[in-house]
């Protein structure tokens, strides 16, 4: 060992180790093509959960996959709805459990999902010339976190407000919209809080 010499060394801080993280891709602006925010149904990136899956297991899968939403499928693997991670522990989930007279852990994704029939939809053709800002305005006007993209009569993809936030760094402001008397009541109660 006499032919080798010791190199000067020092301690490394946690901040220095964190700075080695992968560089983030540059943020897009609202004038970029809307195709940047569309998640295709055939994509392996889109998380699918069976509607019969229990909420505890669904929460675990969403957390492990680091996703904040998922598509919900029936026994035939047909998309029947969508669910946001925040809805699993939301006030509504506990209200549903109380109404069904079951514990929260006994609920399934099917009880908490938003059915696709209640989601706004636009044609794929419209997205070819649309900008991200157009999609954001549509989502805001519809008051929905999700916007379905239809190719003729079949579901092509989905745009999620969270995806717009991820690629642009700007969130889409959503306001409660009433379409029935029950919704009017919920909007009034929501605004009081």
mmCIF file of C-alpha atoms in Angstrom:
data_model
loop_
_atom_site.group_PDB
_atom_site.id
_atom_site.type_symbol
_atom_site.label_atom_id
_atom_site.label_comp_id
_atom_site.label_asym_id
_atom_site.label_seq_id
_atom_site.Cartn_x
_atom_site.Cartn_y
_atom_site.Cartn_z
ATOM 1 C CA UNK A 1 0.000 0.000 0.000
ATOM 2 C CA UNK A 2 2.992 2.318 0.193
ATOM 3 C CA UNK A 3 2.690 3.202 -3.499
ATOM 4 C CA UNK A 4 -0.872 4.566 -2.973
ATOM 5 C CA UNK A 5 -1.888 7.712 -1.186
ATOM 6 C CA UNK A 6 -5.088 8.803 0.527
ATOM 7 C CA UNK A 7 -7.332 11.199 -1.365
ATOM 8 C CA UNK A 8 -8.899 14.136 0.400
ATOM 9 C CA UNK A 9 -12.452 13.248 1.412
ATOM 10 C CA UNK A 10 -15.342 14.854 3.308
ATOM 11 C CA UNK A 11 -18.930 14.205 4.429
ATOM 12 C CA UNK A 12 -21.873 14.599 2.044
ATOM 13 C CA UNK A 13 -25.095 16.320 3.136
ATOM 14 C CA UNK A 14 -28.574 15.015 2.377
ATOM 15 C CA UNK A 15 -29.242 18.094 0.205
ATOM 16 C CA UNK A 16 -26.293 17.226 -2.030
ATOM 17 C CA UNK A 17 -27.639 13.706 -2.543
ATOM 18 C CA UNK A 18 -31.108 14.996 -3.400
ATOM 19 C CA UNK A 19 -29.732 17.332 -6.059
ATOM 20 C CA UNK A 20 -28.737 14.288 -8.134
ATOM 21 C CA UNK A 21 -32.403 13.678 -9.002
ATOM 22 C CA UNK A 22 -33.394 13.447 -12.652
ATOM 23 C CA UNK A 23 -33.968 16.788 -14.326
ATOM 24 C CA UNK A 24 -37.642 17.581 -14.796
ATOM 25 C CA UNK A 25 -38.890 17.943 -18.363
ATOM 26 C CA UNK A 26 -39.609 21.542 -19.337
ATOM 27 C CA UNK A 27 -43.143 22.710 -18.656
ATOM 28 C CA UNK A 28 -45.478 23.223 -21.592
ATOM 29 C CA UNK A 29 -47.573 26.333 -22.027
ATOM 30 C CA UNK A 30 -51.314 26.552 -22.644
ATOM 31 C CA UNK A 31 -50.734 27.242 -26.363
ATOM 32 C CA UNK A 32 -49.192 23.808 -27.009
ATOM 33 C CA UNK A 33 -51.179 21.076 -28.762
ATOM 34 C CA UNK A 34 -53.902 19.399 -26.698
ATOM 35 C CA UNK A 35 -52.507 15.998 -27.687
ATOM 36 C CA UNK A 36 -49.845 16.460 -24.977
ATOM 37 C CA UNK A 37 -52.450 15.987 -22.232
ATOM 38 C CA UNK A 38 -54.481 13.114 -23.695
ATOM 39 C CA UNK A 39 -53.971 9.737 -22.078
ATOM 40 C CA UNK A 40 -54.954 6.984 -24.496
ATOM 41 C CA UNK A 41 -57.106 4.153 -23.197
ATOM 42 C CA UNK A 42 -54.702 1.599 -24.716
ATOM 43 C CA UNK A 43 -51.753 3.134 -22.862
ATOM 44 C CA UNK A 44 -50.058 1.018 -20.245
ATOM 45 C CA UNK A 45 -49.638 4.235 -18.241
ATOM 46 C CA UNK A 46 -53.363 4.393 -17.516
ATOM 47 C CA UNK A 47 -54.176 2.549 -14.292
ATOM 48 C CA UNK A 48 -57.253 0.295 -14.394
ATOM 49 C CA UNK A 49 -59.029 -0.866 -11.224
ATOM 50 C CA UNK A 50 -61.901 -3.376 -11.103
ATOM 51 C CA UNK A 51 -65.090 -1.905 -9.684
ATOM 52 C CA UNK A 52 -65.329 -4.842 -7.255
ATOM 53 C CA UNK A 53 -61.961 -3.972 -5.677
ATOM 54 C CA UNK A 54 -62.133 -2.921 -2.023
ATOM 55 C CA UNK A 55 -61.186 0.651 -1.164
ATOM 56 C CA UNK A 56 -58.302 -0.394 1.089
ATOM 57 C CA UNK A 57 -56.671 -2.397 -1.710
ATOM 58 C CA UNK A 58 -57.445 0.333 -4.264
ATOM 59 C CA UNK A 59 -55.771 2.923 -2.073
ATOM 60 C CA UNK A 60 -52.715 0.698 -1.710
ATOM 61 C CA UNK A 61 -52.463 0.182 -5.502
ATOM 62 C CA UNK A 62 -52.865 3.898 -6.205
ATOM 63 C CA UNK A 63 -50.208 4.801 -3.640
ATOM 64 C CA UNK A 64 -47.745 2.161 -4.856
ATOM 65 C CA UNK A 65 -48.168 3.243 -8.468
ATOM 66 C CA UNK A 66 -47.916 6.909 -7.423
ATOM 67 C CA UNK A 67 -51.105 7.676 -9.353
ATOM 68 C CA UNK A 68 -53.777 10.076 -8.197
ATOM 69 C CA UNK A 69 -56.554 8.642 -10.348
ATOM 70 C CA UNK A 70 -57.557 5.460 -12.149
ATOM 71 C CA UNK A 71 -60.057 4.201 -14.674
ATOM 72 C CA UNK A 72 -62.600 1.734 -13.268
ATOM 73 C CA UNK A 73 -63.486 -1.404 -15.245
ATOM 74 C CA UNK A 74 -66.273 -3.963 -14.909
ATOM 75 C CA UNK A 75 -65.982 -7.771 -15.031
ATOM 76 C CA UNK A 76 -65.751 -7.645 -18.863
ATOM 77 C CA UNK A 77 -62.851 -5.141 -18.638
ATOM 78 C CA UNK A 78 -65.018 -2.349 -20.059
ATOM 79 C CA UNK A 79 -64.348 1.123 -18.661
ATOM 80 C CA UNK A 80 -67.325 2.133 -16.540
ATOM 81 C CA UNK A 81 -65.976 5.036 -14.513
ATOM 82 C CA UNK A 82 -63.100 6.964 -12.997
ATOM 83 C CA UNK A 83 -61.901 7.539 -9.460
ATOM 84 C CA UNK A 84 -59.596 10.081 -7.863
ATOM 85 C CA UNK A 85 -57.423 8.986 -4.959
ATOM 86 C CA UNK A 86 -58.809 11.823 -2.841
ATOM 87 C CA UNK A 87 -62.331 10.389 -3.221
ATOM 88 C CA UNK A 88 -61.363 7.205 -1.389
ATOM 89 C CA UNK A 89 -61.097 9.009 1.962
ATOM 90 C CA UNK A 90 -63.359 11.902 1.061
ATOM 91 C CA UNK A 91 -66.448 12.860 3.010
ATOM 92 C CA UNK A 92 -68.635 11.226 0.370
ATOM 93 C CA UNK A 93 -67.056 7.798 0.960
ATOM 94 C CA UNK A 94 -67.983 7.911 4.638
ATOM 95 C CA UNK A 95 -71.512 9.103 3.831
ATOM 96 C CA UNK A 96 -71.954 6.177 1.412
ATOM 97 C CA UNK A 97 -70.642 3.719 4.009
ATOM 98 C CA UNK A 98 -73.130 5.086 6.560
ATOM 99 C CA UNK A 99 -76.020 4.889 4.083
ATOM 100 C CA UNK A 100 -75.144 1.288 3.228
ATOM 101 C CA UNK A 101 -74.633 0.522 6.929
ATOM 102 C CA UNK A 102 -71.195 -0.971 6.309
ATOM 103 C CA UNK A 103 -67.762 -0.017 7.521
ATOM 104 C CA UNK A 104 -65.658 2.155 5.226
ATOM 105 C CA UNK A 105 -63.274 -0.777 4.608
ATOM 106 C CA UNK A 106 -66.133 -2.812 3.117
ATOM 107 C CA UNK A 107 -66.788 -0.301 0.324
ATOM 108 C CA UNK A 108 -65.711 -1.114 -3.213
ATOM 109 C CA UNK A 109 -64.425 1.181 -5.933
ATOM 110 C CA UNK A 110 -67.773 0.832 -7.715
ATOM 111 C CA UNK A 111 -69.523 2.805 -4.959
ATOM 112 C CA UNK A 112 -67.094 5.729 -5.131
ATOM 113 C CA UNK A 113 -66.354 6.006 -8.845
ATOM 114 C CA UNK A 114 -67.815 8.616 -11.137
ATOM 115 C CA UNK A 115 -69.637 6.765 -13.943
ATOM 116 C CA UNK A 116 -68.408 7.672 -17.429
ATOM 117 C CA UNK A 117 -71.976 8.603 -18.380
ATOM 118 C CA UNK A 118 -71.664 11.613 -16.050
ATOM 119 C CA UNK A 119 -68.421 12.849 -17.635
ATOM 120 C CA UNK A 120 -68.191 15.428 -20.410
ATOM 121 C CA UNK A 121 -66.882 14.210 -23.767
ATOM 122 C CA UNK A 122 -65.469 15.781 -26.917
ATOM 123 C CA UNK A 123 -64.488 14.278 -30.248
ATOM 124 C CA UNK A 124 -60.947 13.273 -31.118
ATOM 125 C CA UNK A 125 -61.231 15.472 -34.199
ATOM 126 C CA UNK A 126 -61.701 18.556 -31.990
ATOM 127 C CA UNK A 127 -58.474 17.805 -30.116
ATOM 128 C CA UNK A 128 -56.393 17.764 -33.310
ATOM 129 C CA UNK A 129 -56.564 21.558 -33.584
ATOM 130 C CA UNK A 130 -57.158 22.380 -29.912
ATOM 131 C CA UNK A 131 -54.600 23.790 -27.504
ATOM 132 C CA UNK A 132 -54.031 22.752 -23.887
ATOM 133 C CA UNK A 133 -55.758 25.990 -22.855
ATOM 134 C CA UNK A 134 -58.866 25.007 -24.855
ATOM 135 C CA UNK A 135 -59.001 21.687 -23.026
ATOM 136 C CA UNK A 136 -58.511 23.445 -19.662
ATOM 137 C CA UNK A 137 -61.346 25.873 -20.470
ATOM 138 C CA UNK A 138 -63.607 22.959 -21.432
ATOM 139 C CA UNK A 139 -62.815 21.071 -18.226
ATOM 140 C CA UNK A 140 -63.433 24.221 -16.200
ATOM 141 C CA UNK A 141 -66.727 24.950 -17.973
ATOM 142 C CA UNK A 142 -67.889 21.360 -17.431
ATOM 143 C CA UNK A 143 -66.821 21.447 -13.765
ATOM 144 C CA UNK A 144 -65.237 18.012 -14.071
ATOM 145 C CA UNK A 145 -61.745 16.688 -13.336
ATOM 146 C CA UNK A 146 -62.067 14.396 -16.367
ATOM 147 C CA UNK A 147 -62.789 14.952 -20.060
ATOM 148 C CA UNK A 148 -63.421 11.937 -22.278
ATOM 149 C CA UNK A 149 -62.060 11.887 -25.821
ATOM 150 C CA UNK A 150 -64.301 9.946 -28.206
ATOM 151 C CA UNK A 151 -63.227 8.534 -31.584
ATOM 152 C CA UNK A 152 -66.524 8.112 -33.421
ATOM 153 C CA UNK A 153 -68.452 5.864 -31.008
ATOM 154 C CA UNK A 154 -65.605 4.471 -28.909
ATOM 155 C CA UNK A 155 -63.549 5.871 -26.069
ATOM 156 C CA UNK A 156 -60.131 6.955 -27.364
ATOM 157 C CA UNK A 157 -58.669 8.597 -24.288
ATOM 158 C CA UNK A 158 -59.124 10.850 -21.318
ATOM 159 C CA UNK A 159 -57.781 14.196 -20.168
ATOM 160 C CA UNK A 160 -57.411 14.665 -16.430
ATOM 161 C CA UNK A 161 -57.029 18.076 -14.800
ATOM 162 C CA UNK A 162 -54.108 16.631 -12.816
ATOM 163 C CA UNK A 163 -52.291 15.845 -16.089
ATOM 164 C CA UNK A 164 -52.673 19.466 -17.187
ATOM 165 C CA UNK A 165 -51.172 20.543 -13.864
ATOM 166 C CA UNK A 166 -48.290 18.084 -14.298
ATOM 167 C CA UNK A 167 -47.317 19.224 -17.801
ATOM 168 C CA UNK A 168 -47.981 22.965 -17.475
ATOM 169 C CA UNK A 169 -47.442 23.656 -13.780
ATOM 170 C CA UNK A 170 -50.818 25.432 -13.699
ATOM 171 C CA UNK A 171 -53.984 23.991 -12.210
ATOM 172 C CA UNK A 172 -57.450 24.122 -13.690
ATOM 173 C CA UNK A 173 -59.860 25.790 -11.288
ATOM 174 C CA UNK A 174 -63.009 23.737 -10.914
ATOM 175 C CA UNK A 175 -66.195 25.076 -9.424
ATOM 176 C CA UNK A 176 -69.145 22.941 -8.292
ATOM 177 C CA UNK A 177 -71.911 22.851 -10.897
ATOM 178 C CA UNK A 178 -75.522 22.034 -10.151
ATOM 179 C CA UNK A 179 -77.576 19.925 -12.575
ATOM 180 C CA UNK A 180 -80.282 18.728 -10.161
ATOM 181 C CA UNK A 181 -81.943 19.892 -6.965
ATOM 182 C CA UNK A 182 -79.633 17.634 -4.940
ATOM 183 C CA UNK A 183 -76.657 19.252 -6.676
ATOM 184 C CA UNK A 184 -78.017 22.733 -5.905
ATOM 185 C CA UNK A 185 -78.270 21.760 -2.238
ATOM 186 C CA UNK A 186 -74.686 20.406 -2.275
ATOM 187 C CA UNK A 187 -73.346 23.526 -4.022
ATOM 188 C CA UNK A 188 -75.034 25.780 -1.442
ATOM 189 C CA UNK A 189 -73.711 23.683 1.443
ATOM 190 C CA UNK A 190 -70.248 23.551 -0.184
ATOM 191 C CA UNK A 191 -70.098 27.346 -0.467
ATOM 192 C CA UNK A 192 -70.959 27.732 3.241
ATOM 193 C CA UNK A 193 -67.813 25.878 4.286
#
